[in-house]
Amino acid sequence: MHWRDGYIAVDWGTTNRRAWHVAPDGQIVAQFDDDIGIMAVPPGRFEQAAAEVRTRLGDLPMLLGGMVGSNRGWREAPYASAPAGMETVAKNILWIESGRTGIVPGISQQGISQQGAAGADVMRGEEVQVFGAIAAGLMAPDGLVCHPGTHAKWIRIAQRQITMFRTMMTGELFALLSRHSILAAQLEADVTAGEAFHAGVDEALAGGDVLSGLFRIRARHLLGEEKRSGEGASYASGLLIGCDVRVGLTLGDARHVTLIGRPDLCALYAAAIARAGRETSMVDGAQAFLAGMHQLVETL
Amino acid sequence: MHWRDGYIAVDWGTTNRRAWHVAPDGQIVAQFDDDIGIMAVPPGRFEQAAAEVRTRLGDLPMLLGGMVGSNRGWREAPYASAPAGMETVAKNILWIESGRTGIVPGISQQGISQQGAAGADVMRGEEVQVFGAIAAGLMAPDGLVCHPGTHAKWIRIAQRQITMFRTMMTGELFALLSRHSILAAQLEADVTAGEAFHAGVDEALAGGDVLSGLFRIRARHLLGEEKRSGEGASYASGLLIGCDVRVGLTLGDARHVTLIGRPDLCALYAAAIARAGRETSMVDGAQAFLAGMHQLVETL
């Protein structure tokens, strides 16, 4: 059994898990995804959870990326420090079983200054996608990446290295507001990149603040100023993503942003980034992840 | 029975109720507070809930202020439109029973522009405190008021009128993050106006954004960069209040801000406003409310 005879790549996140059997030439032989994220695995049961992956996909070497390497995961894979490239990450793979089961480390950024662009920050999983997107020629080796999500990340890339990044609690904040806030009823509708979304984005890009912008959703509702029912969700999403984009764009002077992640979220970010006068291209997150894992395996 | 023989004033909010029997000269004869906020009263039971107040404080005329006049309260008292002074509010009292039981209306601001300073906004209860503070000589008839709370309000006053205001979801956002977010464990400690609080305030006043500042609490924790355990709560509070203050100060060019509300919250805001180089004075919220109700009763 050797990596060059094929392997299993797993993107093991907080709430989901996605696994592929990859042939030596990089082609996908088989795959599955389920909701066995790390939060669904009791402490001490990760070995069994990983064995189940082999039962389904074959008794092959296995490389794991994502939150499985966090302090809530199987075992903590210490972060590599930014700036970091593919080689640094490969060298720091945490071997659960040498040469057979490894966890890709995340990347950390030490807090140079709380106010500076390079404050304390961490990522786990996105680095694999970034290196994969570059290796597969899906993005240039220099530039600015935006990775939307619960904790959205803006990542500056120079000479194939992750040099600086910033995480924004955009997705989590929207979810909290939708579920638990006084705005919950106004945020039930699906978010679409229409008039209300663009109004929120434009307000944020012009320097509008989240704290008062959000309350305005309630005020407009109480005063009957909504143009149409359900506009609150799109406006709130636009306001939050607009703030996210305004800050994220300060990480680089790029005219172009590469979006990596879920297509629906990437489309919303693309709409917001367009309002800021920048161009975007989109890279499928799973494709980038697989390309990154394949590159890492090549170094083994 | 006449107002000039004494009356009951009630500050009836979402989660609490506070009631006073006020003598003709404005002195307090008796008072109580309980947790029978409007959310604790089933629809159709407000008449009984009000009767219980009279049972405890006497069969007197009664004036109610706060969320009891909202669409979730006893009956909706339509907002008076800003700019509005004491007289406008008095004229718009909603009489449940003419001359015997009245609800003070809130004040609304129509949305001139989503981006403009005067976006759609509403208040209920704070207006009584503001007019009371002015009438009692606790603040000047022109100036800038900050009313901290779940939905903090910044209120511009000119010639005893509320001319413009802005609501910030600061308190609610902090509560959501403390209870439901990934930061919950880091936000358990008591907030104090020390080093971490000031760091958050300074970051916000310098233009720092909430979305990435909040995630930095998690990153600093994961990377062991916390200077002391529990600093996350104070830092988050400083960051949110700092953003609140940065925006609130744009409502007026005042060198001085009058804080009205809960003393503990007012003290945190005073610390943040001091970092912005402005002076503050504090007015007790209950005292201001009573002064405002007394002024309103004088007009009846």
XYZ file of C-alpha atoms in Angstrom:
600
model
C 0.000 0.000 0.000
C 1.469 3.317 -1.073
C 0.116 6.820 -1.766
C 1.040 6.446 -5.411
C -1.340 3.523 -5.692
C -4.247 5.809 -4.786
C -5.451 7.403 -1.588
C -8.422 8.788 0.331
C -8.817 12.558 0.756
C -11.225 13.806 3.420
C -12.526 17.328 3.949
C -13.673 16.923 7.554
C -15.404 20.002 8.826
C -17.400 21.022 11.849
C -20.781 19.777 10.656
C -20.030 17.803 7.485
C -17.567 15.340 6.064
C -16.722 14.715 2.436
C -14.448 11.872 1.320
C -13.001 10.788 -2.033
C -11.065 7.764 -3.252
C -8.519 9.275 -5.631
C -6.713 7.215 -8.269
C -2.966 7.705 -8.898
C -3.726 9.958 -11.874
C -5.938 12.201 -9.743
C -9.246 10.872 -11.069
C -12.054 10.269 -8.606
C -12.877 6.587 -8.173
C -15.593 6.956 -5.548
C -16.856 9.521 -3.070
C -19.455 10.216 -0.414
C -20.449 12.935 1.953
C -22.372 12.788 5.209
C -23.139 14.843 8.286
C -20.511 13.173 10.479
C -18.732 16.474 11.126
C -16.333 16.620 14.059
C -19.099 17.767 16.396
C -20.937 14.498 15.697
C -17.979 12.351 16.790
C -17.589 11.793 20.548
C -14.056 12.151 21.939
C -12.150 8.913 21.499
C -14.286 7.745 18.572
C -12.371 9.367 15.724
C -10.344 6.236 15.005
C -13.556 4.331 14.435
C -15.068 7.175 12.390
C -11.986 7.140 10.151
C -12.100 3.342 9.869
C -15.652 3.656 8.560
C -14.363 5.869 5.770
C -11.914 3.095 4.757
C -14.703 0.536 4.929
C -16.639 2.564 2.380
C -13.777 3.673 0.100
C -11.042 1.047 0.500
C -8.065 0.276 2.709
C -5.898 3.109 1.421
C -3.626 5.806 2.840
C -5.734 8.727 4.020
C -5.097 12.468 4.241
C -7.506 14.606 6.271
C -7.995 18.367 6.088
C -10.189 20.876 7.898
C -11.437 21.152 11.469
C -10.569 17.497 12.181
C -7.143 18.934 13.086
C -8.563 21.441 15.583
C -8.719 21.177 19.351
C -12.254 19.841 18.988
C -11.222 17.297 16.352
C -9.333 13.997 16.284
C -6.022 15.415 17.341
C -4.737 18.991 17.235
C -2.415 19.537 14.280
C -0.319 22.584 15.265
C -0.709 25.509 12.870
C 2.015 26.412 10.406
C 2.814 30.138 10.694
C 2.120 32.536 7.855
C 3.724 33.286 5.500
C 3.428 29.655 4.475
C 3.318 27.736 1.194
C 2.406 24.213 0.230
C 5.817 22.837 1.242
C 5.576 24.178 4.795
C 2.133 22.702 5.204
C 3.263 19.327 3.802
C 6.207 19.226 6.222
C 3.864 19.854 9.142
C 1.361 17.110 8.449
C 0.446 15.422 11.728
C 0.744 11.664 11.347
C -1.803 9.684 13.344
C -0.205 6.587 11.876
C 3.030 7.232 10.049
C 2.639 7.207 6.281
C -0.907 5.927 6.498
C -3.197 8.500 8.166
C -2.253 12.176 8.297
C -3.928 15.466 9.210
C -3.058 18.628 7.283
C -2.220 21.507 9.667
C -3.944 24.866 9.425
C -2.159 28.193 9.165
C -1.917 30.821 11.877
C -1.019 34.464 11.899
C 0.462 35.943 15.043
C -1.088 39.155 16.308
C 1.394 41.824 15.262
C -1.027 44.469 16.389
C -4.697 44.385 17.219
C -5.199 47.401 15.024
C -2.897 46.296 12.237
C -3.981 44.351 9.212
C -2.133 41.306 10.499
C -3.946 40.598 13.751
C -4.102 37.160 15.318
C -5.925 34.776 12.996
C -6.262 31.107 12.095
C -7.500 28.922 9.239
C -8.012 25.182 8.778
C -8.917 23.748 5.413
C -8.971 26.891 3.294
C -5.181 26.650 2.825
C -5.595 23.320 1.011
C -8.095 24.899 -1.378
C -5.888 27.917 -2.045
C -2.797 25.842 -2.812
C -4.917 23.526 -4.925
C -6.442 26.369 -6.929
C -2.967 27.731 -7.692
C -1.520 24.307 -8.545
C -4.424 23.523 -10.857
C -4.028 26.850 -12.628
C -7.460 27.995 -11.446
C -5.907 31.181 -10.063
C -2.656 33.104 -10.357
C 0.198 32.529 -7.866
C -0.257 36.112 -6.637
C -3.539 37.752 -5.719
C -6.418 38.047 -3.342
C -8.749 35.178 -2.390
C -12.112 35.471 -0.700
C -13.541 32.338 0.896
C -17.157 33.014 2.000
C -18.725 31.034 4.807
C -19.625 30.954 8.486
C -16.214 32.483 9.089
C -15.350 34.115 5.795
C -11.673 34.524 4.978
C -9.757 36.994 2.845
C -6.345 35.664 1.933
C -3.455 37.474 0.310
C -1.245 35.287 -1.871
C 2.246 36.190 -3.041
C 4.508 33.787 -4.912
C 2.288 30.824 -4.019
C 2.512 31.649 -0.317
C -0.282 32.680 2.036
C 1.219 35.899 3.355
C -1.665 37.484 5.266
C -5.325 36.787 5.934
C -8.325 37.997 7.842
C -11.382 36.130 9.090
C -14.803 37.799 9.270
C -17.698 36.413 11.345
C -20.121 37.361 8.567
C -21.909 34.053 8.088
C -22.173 33.284 11.784
C -23.542 36.752 12.535
C -26.210 36.405 9.847
C -27.183 33.003 11.239
C -27.389 34.358 14.817
C -29.581 37.241 13.689
C -31.829 34.941 11.663
C -32.334 32.478 14.491
C -32.264 34.419 17.726
C -32.630 38.175 17.214
C -35.583 40.543 17.214
C -35.114 40.595 13.416
C -35.702 36.841 13.041
C -39.141 37.172 11.429
C -37.799 39.732 8.929
C -34.868 37.496 7.988
C -36.811 34.353 7.072
C -36.918 34.938 3.319
C -34.315 33.610 0.886
C -31.497 36.013 0.097
C -31.307 37.155 -3.525
C -28.858 39.565 -5.147
C -31.560 42.075 -6.070
C -32.418 45.641 -5.157
C -32.491 45.207 -1.355
C -29.211 43.250 -1.344
C -27.522 45.926 -3.445
C -28.877 48.671 -1.162
C -27.261 46.936 1.819
C -23.978 46.428 -0.049
C -23.851 50.036 -1.234
C -24.564 51.336 2.246
C -21.751 49.206 3.692
C -19.271 50.102 0.951
C -20.005 53.786 1.621
C -18.976 53.256 5.234
C -22.364 52.448 6.744
C -22.232 50.574 10.007
C -23.760 47.208 10.827
C -25.185 48.179 14.237
C -27.610 50.827 13.017
C -28.168 49.346 9.578
C -29.545 46.176 11.122
C -31.978 48.018 13.382
C -33.249 49.917 10.357
C -34.730 46.615 9.127
C -36.979 46.593 12.170
C -37.821 50.292 11.901
C -38.726 50.023 8.217
C -40.943 47.065 9.030
C -42.721 48.860 11.894
C -43.187 51.999 9.793
C -44.461 50.105 6.759
C -41.554 51.337 4.630
C -40.632 47.933 3.203
C -40.948 47.982 -0.550
C -41.743 44.302 -0.548
C -42.111 41.609 2.051
C -38.929 39.650 2.629
C -36.546 42.429 1.631
C -35.072 42.412 5.157
C -33.121 39.183 4.650
C -31.496 40.351 1.433
C -30.773 43.802 2.847
C -29.170 42.332 5.992
C -27.098 39.926 3.912
C -26.006 42.777 1.636
C -25.097 44.955 4.602
C -22.993 42.232 6.256
C -21.338 41.020 3.060
C -20.748 44.634 2.034
C -18.901 45.318 5.298
C -16.976 42.102 4.814
C -15.966 43.104 1.277
C -15.051 46.665 2.251
C -12.618 45.342 4.856
C -11.429 42.371 2.806
C -10.410 44.525 -0.139
C -7.990 46.408 2.109
C -5.851 43.242 2.221
C -4.664 43.742 -1.314
C -4.813 46.302 -4.104
C -5.978 43.625 -6.495
C -8.379 44.559 -9.266
C -9.465 40.962 -9.192
C -10.651 38.628 -6.435
C -10.738 34.845 -6.666
C -13.764 33.410 -4.866
C -13.450 29.875 -3.535
C -16.322 28.071 -1.854
C -20.022 27.303 -2.057
C -21.395 28.538 -5.383
C -24.483 30.221 -3.844
C -22.405 32.206 -1.368
C -19.737 32.980 -3.955
C -22.431 34.431 -6.225
C -23.556 36.839 -3.482
C -19.969 37.898 -2.798
C -19.338 38.313 -6.536
C -22.339 40.659 -6.718
C -21.044 42.677 -3.757
C -17.468 42.817 -5.067
C -18.796 43.991 -8.434
C -20.496 46.919 -6.637
C -16.999 47.779 -5.358
C -15.749 47.888 -8.948
C -13.596 44.763 -8.853
C -13.692 41.676 -11.008
C -14.121 38.180 -9.686
C -13.657 34.616 -10.796
C -15.060 31.586 -9.010
C -13.356 28.344 -8.123
C -15.350 25.355 -6.936
C -14.320 24.578 -3.367
C -14.341 20.797 -3.707
C -12.320 20.882 -6.926
C -9.745 23.175 -5.295
C -9.587 20.979 -2.193
C -8.927 17.846 -4.256
C -6.248 19.607 -6.288
C -4.581 20.734 -3.054
C -4.683 17.294 -1.481
C -3.246 15.797 -4.653
C -0.365 18.273 -4.544
C 0.291 17.424 -0.900
C 0.265 13.698 -1.665
C 2.776 14.296 -4.457
C 5.244 15.592 -1.856
C 4.979 12.461 0.316
C -60.326 61.917 40.867
C -58.017 64.230 38.911
C -54.394 64.123 37.760
C -53.630 67.049 40.038
C -54.585 64.936 43.009
C -51.778 62.517 42.224
C -51.261 59.831 39.585
C -49.527 56.584 38.700
C -46.615 56.610 36.226
C -45.555 53.302 34.679
C -42.434 52.528 32.675
C -43.661 49.334 31.019
C -40.958 47.703 28.970
C -40.426 44.451 27.140
C -39.218 42.422 30.117
C -39.798 44.664 33.139
C -42.329 47.037 34.604
C -41.747 49.865 37.055
C -44.586 51.845 38.624
C -44.755 54.872 40.913
C -47.526 56.633 42.805
C -46.645 60.300 42.390
C -48.045 63.005 44.680
C -49.268 66.333 43.219
C -45.948 67.966 44.101
C -43.999 65.305 42.232
C -42.834 63.405 45.301
C -42.916 59.627 45.215
C -45.519 58.147 47.559
C -44.976 54.482 46.709
C -43.409 52.384 43.981
C -42.684 48.848 42.874
C -41.058 47.031 40.028
C -41.572 43.503 38.755
C -40.874 41.333 35.751
C -44.356 41.700 34.252
C -42.965 43.181 31.026
C -45.245 43.198 27.984
C -43.944 39.802 26.875
C -45.260 38.341 30.145
C -48.808 39.558 29.512
C -50.979 37.420 27.201
C -53.016 39.299 24.573
C -56.270 40.523 26.108
C -54.897 40.529 29.657
C -53.428 44.036 29.745
C -56.536 45.549 31.337
C -56.173 43.140 34.230
C -52.420 43.709 34.450
C -53.056 47.469 34.676
C -55.787 46.957 37.282
C -53.258 45.096 39.426
C -51.055 48.197 39.376
C -53.961 50.244 40.758
C -54.622 47.608 43.391
C -51.077 48.041 44.625
C -50.689 51.826 44.257
C -54.235 53.258 44.505
C -57.209 54.022 42.255
C -55.553 56.938 40.454
C -55.200 58.211 36.901
C -52.396 56.315 35.176
C -49.944 57.250 32.425
C -47.948 54.474 30.750
C -44.754 54.817 28.746
C -42.472 52.405 26.877
C -43.101 49.262 24.857
C -46.633 48.904 26.301
C -47.616 51.171 23.388
C -46.000 48.936 20.756
C -47.672 46.422 18.477
C -46.785 43.733 21.019
C -48.175 45.763 23.928
C -51.614 46.734 25.237
C -52.613 48.816 22.274
C -50.462 50.439 19.602
C -49.976 54.143 20.256
C -49.071 55.608 16.834
C -45.670 57.267 16.752
C -45.310 61.031 16.695
C -42.975 62.057 13.859
C -39.613 63.684 14.543
C -38.878 66.499 14.971
C -41.083 66.340 18.025
C -41.152 68.000 21.435
C -43.007 67.381 24.655
C -46.170 69.115 23.431
C -46.473 66.923 20.329
C -46.067 63.797 22.401
C -48.640 65.005 24.966
C -51.165 65.728 22.211
C -50.725 62.217 20.843
C -51.301 60.312 24.067
C -53.476 57.273 23.315
C -56.363 57.143 25.789
C -57.435 53.645 26.741
C -59.998 55.291 28.999
C -60.342 59.013 28.465
C -58.633 61.054 31.144
C -57.958 57.995 33.263
C -55.537 55.629 31.499
C -53.223 56.848 28.730
C -50.263 55.508 26.774
C -47.474 57.868 25.714
C -46.665 57.485 22.005
C -43.142 56.848 20.785
C -41.368 58.907 18.135
C -40.592 57.804 14.612
C -38.239 59.056 11.958
C -39.139 58.461 8.347
C -36.429 56.998 6.145
C -35.166 59.955 4.152
C -32.414 57.811 2.742
C -30.992 54.475 3.762
C -27.530 55.964 3.526
C -28.381 59.286 5.109
C -28.101 60.030 8.776
C -31.869 60.155 9.083
C -32.859 56.629 8.125
C -36.067 54.981 9.287
C -36.040 54.683 13.059
C -38.309 54.396 16.087
C -38.193 54.899 19.856
C -40.618 54.194 22.709
C -39.890 55.396 26.202
C -36.588 57.178 25.672
C -38.457 60.309 24.568
C -40.057 60.612 28.026
C -36.617 60.433 29.637
C -35.127 63.021 27.299
C -37.930 65.539 27.824
C -37.789 64.863 31.549
C -34.040 65.417 31.729
C -34.406 68.758 29.945
C -37.390 69.835 32.059
C -35.597 68.961 35.277
C -32.518 70.904 34.227
C -30.437 67.719 34.134
C -29.318 68.537 30.590
C -29.346 71.516 28.243
C -32.233 72.057 25.772
C -29.749 71.498 22.900
C -27.247 68.681 22.637
C -26.567 65.029 22.065
C -28.007 62.211 24.176
C -26.814 58.616 24.260
C -29.159 56.033 25.751
C -27.300 52.694 26.085
C -29.187 49.425 26.119
C -30.315 46.424 24.097
C -31.098 48.887 21.329
C -28.910 51.880 22.145
C -30.087 55.260 20.920
C -28.263 58.443 19.990
C -30.606 61.423 20.023
C -29.976 64.938 18.764
C -31.850 67.644 20.667
C -32.411 71.183 19.421
C -34.594 73.697 21.229
C -36.148 71.002 23.409
C -37.139 68.965 20.336
C -35.932 65.513 19.303
C -34.740 66.336 15.789
C -32.888 63.186 14.730
C -31.900 59.878 16.250
C -30.270 56.581 15.481
C -30.696 53.158 17.067
C -27.802 50.709 17.329
C -28.269 46.977 18.006
C -25.202 47.011 20.251
C -26.645 45.416 23.371
C -28.626 42.777 21.518
C -25.611 41.811 19.425
C -23.439 41.408 22.516
C -26.128 39.253 24.124
C -26.467 37.073 20.992
C -22.704 36.559 20.839
C -22.515 35.753 24.555
C -25.306 33.198 24.431
C -25.193 31.555 21.038
C -21.932 32.191 19.184
C -18.664 30.312 18.911
C -17.283 33.043 21.210
C -19.712 32.237 24.033
C -17.077 30.670 26.326
C -14.751 33.665 25.831
C -17.535 36.140 26.642
C -18.593 34.726 30.015
C -16.537 37.082 32.181
C -17.839 40.382 33.544
C -17.091 43.408 31.405
C -14.820 45.991 32.998
C -13.529 49.259 31.559
C -9.890 48.175 31.722
C -7.115 47.524 29.237
C -8.965 45.031 27.026
C -12.102 47.205 26.884
C -10.030 50.234 25.910
C -8.203 48.221 23.243
C -11.555 47.308 21.680
C -12.811 50.891 21.882
C -9.630 52.305 20.352
C -9.708 49.796 17.531
C -13.318 50.696 16.739
C -12.743 54.446 16.972
C -9.845 54.057 14.537
C -12.257 52.491 12.049
C -11.798 48.831 12.940
C -14.637 46.590 11.896
C -16.784 44.381 14.097
C -16.757 41.317 11.824
C -13.027 40.649 11.968
C -12.467 42.137 15.416
C -14.826 39.604 16.941
C -13.148 36.628 15.282
C -9.824 37.848 16.623
C -11.108 36.974 20.116
C -11.271 33.352 19.030
C -7.917 33.456 17.251
C -6.147 35.034 20.237
C -7.632 32.351 22.460
C -6.571 29.499 20.158
C -3.074 30.950 19.769
C -2.634 31.566 23.510
C -2.252 35.317 22.944
C -4.718 36.373 25.641
C -2.972 38.494 28.219
C -5.398 37.301 30.852
C -8.353 34.971 30.969
C -11.656 36.725 30.519
C -10.315 39.616 28.461
C -12.505 38.537 25.525
C -15.734 39.828 27.072
C -14.322 43.266 27.805
C -12.631 43.473 24.418
C -15.847 42.505 22.577
C -17.856 45.003 24.601
C -15.288 47.709 23.879
C -15.291 46.897 20.182
C -19.099 47.033 19.906
C -19.534 50.104 22.108
C -16.643 51.780 20.287
C -18.375 51.252 16.929
C -21.598 52.515 18.475
C -19.870 55.665 19.767
C -18.005 56.311 16.525
C -21.285 56.336 14.618
C -23.316 58.053 17.340
C -20.950 61.010 17.527
C -21.643 61.756 13.851
C -25.169 62.808 14.880
C -23.905 66.005 16.437
C -20.731 68.024 16.739
C -21.203 68.195 20.482
C -18.157 68.270 22.728
C -20.420 66.810 25.375
C -22.754 63.831 25.500
C -25.521 63.304 28.051
C -25.857 59.641 29.012
C -29.262 58.487 30.200
C -29.914 54.954 31.410
C -28.574 52.129 33.528
C -25.572 53.356 35.541
C -23.401 50.311 34.733
C -23.919 50.662 30.984
C -23.599 54.445 31.133
C -20.218 54.031 32.832
C -18.930 51.841 29.978
C -20.187 54.317 27.385
C -18.653 57.192 29.342
C -15.297 55.404 29.235
C -15.614 54.862 25.471
C -16.738 58.434 24.782
C -13.799 59.725 26.832
C -11.453 57.776 24.511
C -13.053 59.768 21.674
C -12.107 62.984 23.459
C -15.603 64.071 24.490
C -17.035 64.840 27.869
C -20.054 63.134 29.368
C -22.555 63.613 32.135
C -24.915 60.951 33.429
C -28.606 61.195 34.162
C -30.408 58.466 36.052
C -32.977 56.887 33.752
C -35.736 56.488 36.359
C -35.332 60.055 37.586
C -35.534 61.366 34.015
C -38.564 59.204 33.258
C -40.434 60.493 36.314
C -39.581 64.094 35.461
C -40.862 63.521 31.912
C -44.103 61.910 33.060
C -44.655 64.769 35.504
C -44.225 67.285 32.685
C -46.691 65.377 30.527
C -49.223 65.259 33.363
C -48.861 69.029 33.797
C -50.157 69.475 30.237
C -53.318 67.414 30.862
